[in-house]
Amino acid sequence: MAIHSSQVQTQTQQQVQTLSPQQILAVKLLELPTVELEERVHAELLDNPALEEGKEPSEDDLHGDEGEDYATDQDGEPNTDYGEDLSLGDYRTEDDIPDYKLQENNRSKDDKPEDIPFSDNVSFYETLKEQLDMQALTPEEKQLGEYLIGSLDDDGLLRKSIDTLIDELAIYQGINATPQEAEHVLSIIQDFDPAGIGARNLQECLLLQIKRKEDSPLKQTEYDIISKCCDEFTKKNKDKILQKLNITEKQYNDAVAELVKLNPRPGSSMGETIGKNIQQIIPDFIVETEDDGTVSLSLNNHNVPELRLSREFTDMLDEHTRNKTNQSKESKDAMLFLKQKVDAAQNFINAVKQRQQTLMSTMQAIIDLQRPFFQEGDESLLRPMILKDVAERARLDVSTVSRVSNSKYVQTNFGIYPLKFFFSDGYTTESGEELSVREIKRILKECVDHEDKNRPYTDDELAVILKEKGYPLARRTVSKYRQQLNIPVARLRR
């Protein structure tokens, strides 16, 4: 019996969304706080000669209005004598001279340069990077390791998932890494000092520290308690641990005496000794409230220079473009180089402007939604607000608002706040009043603060008390809010 086989060619249409280089640049700049944006702009100025510091020339500047751009001599002619100290060199006009050149010229020869302050403290990141540099790694592994170190929180723990980090590496660094490669590099970092660094949770942090101890029966007991009964250990449930591990009370007490010496926050203690935690918060926004209740908003960009295209580069590009016919290969290569640099500079300028517009739109939407707080400074006036509320008012995507609110700060008349401070879920009381979850948590904390410490409230009792106050919450919701407030269970509050 003959077997026939056939091939069928089918065509399917699939929609794939990809980000253009310009979109990726805009996303990167949007996530940067003010200080990092300043560093990024200065790095771009050094890297791209087609980008200059200064305002874009206006029409009046281009036509050279009398008495504004050029000084005149006694005969009314433009004065081209700029002084012996200021040589134009490669610059055709004084407008083309960068600001720092003019500042150097105006400074007296007798003036001593200002001392640049510096610190002898080694940062948390630099200390770990030094240990990374001593490892035998490929360039790709080293780059991956640096990103992992930069992703650690103040406690020295890695809170982000490996999948999330891989996605970030692909978008922001152009690195395509596999989960196995990331796990391998992370395991190397977890061998660094101090012990426990790079752990993904408390359990892994303690286990990493236990593994470095010398082998002994006590070490094994410690390891068993954390690996098999970590939840019971954190809740101080001794009876369950004794039953589960089948150990004596003496073995348990000896192991606990050693376990409490471990550091659950290795990065935090590291920062205290080398100054990582001593950092100044630079606000990204400045919100000022007048006596009449008027609220004004501005970006804190005083150290971020304005940018423009290099007139020299654009003129050369125009000249090459006009003489395209009969160009040599060298001239074509030069024109391609000029075009690439000018395009890159223009894209960067556009991305910076887009960042400013997006930041202003987002912050203005937050002010509009939380205006009573910005006028009075009373946290109880904060209304429930989620990312979607701001996105709809600012006419932006929710993901864009999320990027803006991450690691950004605003200076107000009442203090400096992270943007995340203004976001919270809502809850409607029995009377129909809408409250933020922050307000409910405040009430919950007051209940715990005023409880009898000899007989603290259980979650069920707290739920009853809140219901009597007009907030009928389920016990599991009360438990969730209690945990978010870092309030332990009742038996641990005695």
C-alpha atoms as one frame of an Amber mdcrd trajectory, in Angstrom:
protein
   0.000   0.000   0.000   1.532   3.281  -1.102   1.808   6.137   1.347   1.333
   9.571  -0.105   2.696  12.678   1.572   2.000  16.217   0.644   3.191  19.631
   1.707   0.750  22.453   2.228   1.942  26.029   2.311  -0.150  28.342   4.449
   0.109  32.037   5.113  -0.757  33.508   8.469  -0.849  37.101   9.552   0.675
  37.901  12.927   0.832  41.279  14.585   4.110  41.883  16.385   4.776  45.092
  18.273   8.367  46.266  18.286   9.838  49.442  19.721  11.816  51.742  17.466
  15.220  53.014  18.663  13.620  56.425  19.241  10.890  54.892  21.411  13.441
  52.898  23.409  15.481  56.068  23.993  12.365  57.932  25.135  11.484  55.122
  27.568  15.008  55.072  28.992  15.085  58.834  29.583  11.581  58.812  31.056
  12.624  56.425  33.823  15.681  58.441  34.834  15.457  60.720  37.879  16.869
  64.245  37.557  20.397  63.462  38.736  20.797  60.521  36.364  19.327  62.536
  33.477  21.974  65.187  34.055  24.705  62.532  33.841  23.113  61.038  30.724
  22.948  64.425  28.981  26.588  65.230  29.725  27.620  61.784  28.501  25.725
  62.370  25.248  27.396  65.774  24.831  30.807  64.107  25.083  29.867  61.248
  22.786  28.141  63.152  19.964  29.948  66.213  18.508  26.767  67.172  16.633
  25.104  67.955  19.969  25.868  71.193  21.761  24.906  72.897  24.970  22.749
  75.968  24.488  19.375  77.224  23.276  18.160  76.736  19.738  18.758  79.986
  17.808  15.648  82.107  17.215  14.803  83.950  14.008  16.300  87.126  15.455
  19.510  85.310  16.265  19.767  83.930  12.730  19.310  87.413  11.172  21.594
  89.134  13.675  19.406  91.870  15.197  21.205  95.108  15.816  22.488  95.712
  19.337  21.656  92.206  20.522  23.942  89.619  19.008  26.826  91.772  17.833
  28.505  94.803  19.328  29.247  97.690  16.945  32.236  99.975  16.743  32.169
 103.787  16.575  31.450 103.711  12.824  28.401 101.525  13.314  30.078  98.465
  11.787  29.976  95.076  13.491  32.857  94.784  15.889  34.718  91.554  15.226
  37.434  92.240  17.774  36.579  89.833  20.563  39.706  90.500  22.552  43.064
  88.832  22.705  42.001  86.333  25.348  39.133  84.927  23.289  40.200  83.169
  20.132  37.351  81.991  17.929  39.461  79.171  16.565  37.057  76.710  14.912
  34.029  78.832  15.894  32.703  81.258  13.295  30.781  83.505  15.683  30.666
  84.091  19.412  27.258  82.384  19.488  28.942  79.152  18.468  31.354  79.195
  21.402  30.193  76.817  24.167  29.286  78.375  27.499  32.162  76.783  29.341
  34.650  78.494  26.951  33.128  81.893  27.660  33.217  81.212  31.402  36.894
  80.291  31.219  37.625  83.514  29.324  35.716  85.712  31.797  37.515  84.232
  34.767  40.421  86.262  36.039  43.851  84.736  35.646  44.399  85.294  39.359
  41.224  83.415  40.254  41.943  79.991  41.588  39.793  77.182  40.276  37.116
  76.102  42.708  37.853  73.020  44.732  35.794  70.092  43.586  34.342  68.268
  46.576  34.779  64.538  46.628  34.155  61.690  48.972  36.460  58.870  49.948
  33.487  56.600  50.608  33.186  53.581  48.341  29.647  52.959  47.220  27.690
  49.764  47.722  27.688  49.172  43.954  31.421  49.824  43.531  32.345  47.430
  46.348  30.427  44.574  44.727  31.696  45.528  41.268  35.286  45.266  42.509
  34.559  41.690  43.570  32.918  41.056  40.193  35.994  42.334  38.351  38.124
  39.710  40.098  36.049  36.883  38.604  36.976  35.072  35.388  33.928  36.084
  33.358  33.171  36.690  29.709  32.322  40.306  28.709  28.650  39.297  28.425
  28.650  37.703  31.896  30.361  40.749  33.370  27.787  43.084  31.829  25.010
  40.840  33.118  26.598  40.804  36.586  26.836  44.603  36.702  23.130  44.880
  35.871  22.221  42.344  38.558  24.259  44.255  41.146  22.580  47.493  40.083
  19.184  45.835  40.584  19.779  44.979  44.259  17.746  46.956  46.775  19.113
  48.751  49.845  18.993  45.495  51.803  21.241  43.830  49.229  18.422  41.535
  48.065  17.204  40.927  44.525  13.469  41.579  44.643  12.883  41.408  40.882
  12.263  38.072  39.197  14.799  36.635  36.766  12.263  36.880  33.915  11.726
  40.589  34.617  15.471  41.228  34.671  15.934  39.397  31.375  13.235  41.550
  29.764  14.868  44.721  31.117  18.272  43.636  29.817  16.855  43.087  26.338
  15.074  46.462  26.245  17.556  48.755  27.973  20.933  47.085  27.439  20.391
  45.131  24.223  21.551  41.943  25.987  19.773  38.697  25.212  20.397  36.417
  28.198  18.794  33.109  29.123  17.424  32.362  32.590  20.202  29.798  33.035
  22.888  32.403  32.303  21.299  34.876  34.726  21.051  32.217  37.451  24.716
  31.300  36.917  25.951  34.885  37.268  23.665  35.456  40.256  25.146  32.399
  41.992  28.594  33.982  41.549  27.392  37.251  43.116  25.888  35.336  46.029
  29.417  34.196  46.924  30.515  37.808  47.430  30.906  39.505  50.777  28.941
  40.155  52.879  27.308  36.752  53.097  23.687  36.737  51.994  24.103  39.380
  49.296  22.072  38.783  46.133  19.464  36.579  47.828  15.928  36.736  46.469
  14.137  36.430  49.800  14.783  36.160  53.527  15.007  32.372  53.463  17.670
  32.306  50.752  19.558  35.126  52.498  19.817  33.154  55.757  20.668  29.899
  53.975  23.537  31.572  52.110  24.990  32.696  55.444  24.549  29.291  57.063
  26.306  27.550  54.155  29.504  29.491  54.877  29.766  28.063  58.390  31.928
  25.106  59.236  30.176  21.749  59.067  28.766  20.616  62.412  25.565  19.082
  63.821  24.528  22.571  64.948  24.949  23.943  61.418  22.753  21.129  60.082
  20.036  21.949  62.612  20.165  25.620  61.646  19.941  24.684  57.969  16.967
  22.367  58.566  15.071  25.001  60.533  15.436  27.654  57.806  15.068  25.360
  54.780  12.122  23.336  56.107  10.468  25.540  58.739  11.275  29.124  57.776
   7.688  30.307  58.114   7.353  28.713  61.545  10.702  30.206  62.587   9.697
  33.763  61.664   6.454  33.290  63.606   8.334  31.806  66.594   6.254  28.646
  66.497   8.646  26.423  68.425   6.278  23.493  68.974   5.667  22.965  65.248
   9.405  23.052  64.517  10.200  20.519  67.243   7.502  18.216  65.930   8.360
  18.639  62.264  12.130  18.175  62.614  12.008  15.730  65.535  14.689  17.593
  67.496  15.084  18.315  71.208  14.317  21.648  72.782  18.018  22.108  73.570
  18.960  21.564  69.913  16.315  24.103  68.944  17.470  26.711  71.471  21.143
  26.314  70.484  20.283  26.704  66.791  18.068  29.756  67.377  20.813  31.394
  69.425  23.011  31.211  66.305  20.285  32.078  63.814  19.445  35.373  65.492
  23.070  36.432  64.863  22.527  36.252  61.092  21.915  39.443  59.145  18.613
  39.533  57.227  19.699  42.782  55.523  23.339  42.341  54.463  23.253  45.280
  52.077  21.849  47.648  54.678  24.625  47.014  57.170  27.108  47.342  54.339
  25.680  50.721  53.414  25.948  52.009  56.969  29.687  51.392  57.018  30.528
  52.803  53.583  27.964  55.538  53.244  25.530  54.124  50.722  22.501  55.008
  52.779  23.695  58.586  53.214  22.266  60.024  50.039  20.549  63.258  49.182
  17.145  63.176  47.520  16.945  65.539  44.559  13.297  66.287  43.713  12.262
  65.999  40.071   9.326  68.389  40.495   8.776  71.551  42.495   5.187  72.322
  43.522   4.612  75.653  45.224   1.326  76.641  46.894   0.496  80.319  47.361
  -1.560  81.765  50.216  -4.603  82.045  47.948  -4.467  78.299  47.172  -2.852
  78.653  43.741  -0.660  75.655  42.960   2.221  76.065  40.488   4.335  73.290
  39.011   7.850  73.320  37.561  10.506  70.774  36.634  13.713  70.762  38.643
  16.016  70.916  35.616  18.384  73.695  36.693  21.447  71.438  36.293  20.290
  69.865  33.020  21.620  72.001  30.143  19.528  72.995  27.148  20.556  71.266
  23.952  20.858  72.253  20.319  22.334  70.929  17.090  25.867  71.985  16.216
  25.620  74.682  13.542  28.983  73.573  12.186  27.751  69.999  11.684  24.452
  71.023  10.110  26.185  73.460   7.742  28.663  70.794   6.646  25.819  68.344
   6.106  23.934  70.900   4.013  27.044  71.522   1.948  27.589  67.807   1.318
  23.916  67.376   0.432  24.025  70.217  -2.112  27.083  68.666  -3.764  25.846
  65.084  -3.962  26.692  64.691  -7.638  30.126  63.355  -8.523  31.102  62.818
  -4.900  34.016  60.561  -4.063  33.602  57.562  -1.770  35.314  59.488   1.019
  32.864  62.381   0.648  29.897  60.009   0.733  31.252  58.341   3.855  31.757
  61.742   5.451  28.186  62.743   4.582  26.865  59.480   6.046  28.818  60.072
   9.256  27.537  63.633   9.518  23.949  62.535   8.910  24.135  59.783  11.524
  25.482  62.162  14.161  22.985  64.920  13.357  20.067  62.461  13.365  21.215
  60.963  16.672  21.553  64.446  18.194  18.107  65.507  16.975  16.546  62.281
  18.281  18.131  62.849  21.678  16.873  66.443  21.822  13.382  65.274  20.876
  13.484  62.509  23.522  14.497  64.990  26.243  11.667  67.340  25.229   9.201
  64.450  25.143  10.348  63.425  28.629   9.724  66.929  29.961   6.254  67.089
  28.422   5.307  63.655  29.757   6.592  64.430  33.260   4.708  67.725  33.369
   1.475  66.147  32.089   1.673  63.334  34.643   2.502  65.552  37.619  -0.177
  68.084  36.660  -2.742  65.270  36.573  -1.648  64.158  40.066  -1.996  67.731
  41.339  -5.469  68.052  39.814  -6.588  64.788  41.428  -4.969  65.516  44.807
  -5.355  69.323  44.894  -6.716  69.474  48.503  -3.530  67.818  49.775  -1.240
  70.208  47.870  -3.209  73.144  49.284  -3.394  71.968  52.898  -0.700  69.295
  53.316  -3.084  67.043  55.274  -2.590  63.354  54.370  -6.181  62.592  55.296
  -7.229  64.701  52.296  -5.560  62.309  49.864  -8.247  60.634  47.789  -8.017
  57.119  46.350  -5.989  57.236  43.147  -4.530  54.551  40.910  -2.317  54.691
  37.834  -5.323  54.431  35.529  -6.859  57.612  37.005  -3.736  59.634  36.242
  -3.295  58.027  32.827  -6.842  58.934  31.770  -6.526  62.532  32.944  -3.074
  63.020  31.380  -4.101  61.075  28.234  -1.135  58.760  28.594  -0.666  55.007
  28.756  -0.775  53.379  32.196   2.729  51.947  31.663   4.021  55.464  30.956
   2.546  56.805  34.199   4.075  53.845  36.037   7.525  54.703  34.669   7.162
  58.359  35.633   6.047  57.568  39.190   8.924  55.173  39.779  11.905  56.697
  41.644  10.665  60.284  41.153  10.188  62.826  43.949   8.265  66.082  44.300
   9.119  69.001  46.577   6.075  70.685  48.118   5.471  73.326  50.778   4.968
  70.459  53.216   8.000  68.299  52.428   9.468  66.036  49.760   7.403  63.002
  48.744   7.924  60.103  46.328   5.278  60.096  43.617   4.187  56.633  44.750
   3.024  58.280  47.980  -0.005  59.756  46.179  -1.272  56.417  44.846  -3.566
  54.163  46.849  -6.608  51.969  46.300 -10.060  53.159  47.299 -12.657  51.818
  49.681 -16.308  52.832  50.001 -17.746  52.865  53.533 -21.256  51.864  54.503
 -22.304  55.524  54.357 -21.049  55.774  50.760 -17.927  57.782  51.659 -14.873
  56.962  49.543 -11.674  56.554  51.555  -8.147  55.676  50.534  -6.617  52.476
  51.846  -3.995  54.687  53.499  -6.692  56.153  55.753  -7.970  52.682  56.699
  -4.416  51.585  57.518  -4.026  54.640  59.733  -7.149  53.687  61.659  -5.948
  50.086  61.912  -2.602  51.220  63.301  -4.337  53.401  65.876  -6.329  50.376
  67.053  -3.138  48.369  67.524  -1.291  51.252  69.200  -4.044  51.628  71.835
  -4.636  47.919  72.499  -3.872  46.179  75.769  -0.410  44.702  75.216  -1.174
  41.917  77.678  -4.049  40.874  75.440  -3.474  42.190  71.916  -6.248  42.063
  69.318  -6.431  39.162  66.880  -7.250  39.835  63.230 -10.852  38.725  63.861
 -11.178  41.189  66.733  -9.624  43.973  64.665 -12.121  43.253  61.883 -14.985
  43.607  64.394 -13.596  46.917  65.724 -13.191  48.309  62.206 -16.733  47.255
  61.334 -18.018  49.143  64.378 -16.181  52.217  63.045 -17.957  51.821  59.693
 -15.338  49.805  57.780 -16.682  46.270  57.258 -13.504  44.489  56.155 -12.980
  40.760  55.890 -10.508  39.192  58.309  -8.105  38.312  55.477  -8.172  41.966
  54.320  -7.343  43.130  57.830  -4.513  40.583  57.931  -3.155  41.870  54.600
  -3.182  45.509  55.730  -1.588  44.529  59.061   1.258  42.781  57.246   1.748
  45.766  54.930   2.128  47.927  58.045   4.776  45.479  59.354   2.626  44.758
  62.420   3.232  41.190  63.696   0.481  38.777  64.688  -1.176  39.136  68.099
   0.939  36.601  70.001   4.131  38.352  68.906   2.864  41.742  70.123   2.671
  40.670  73.775
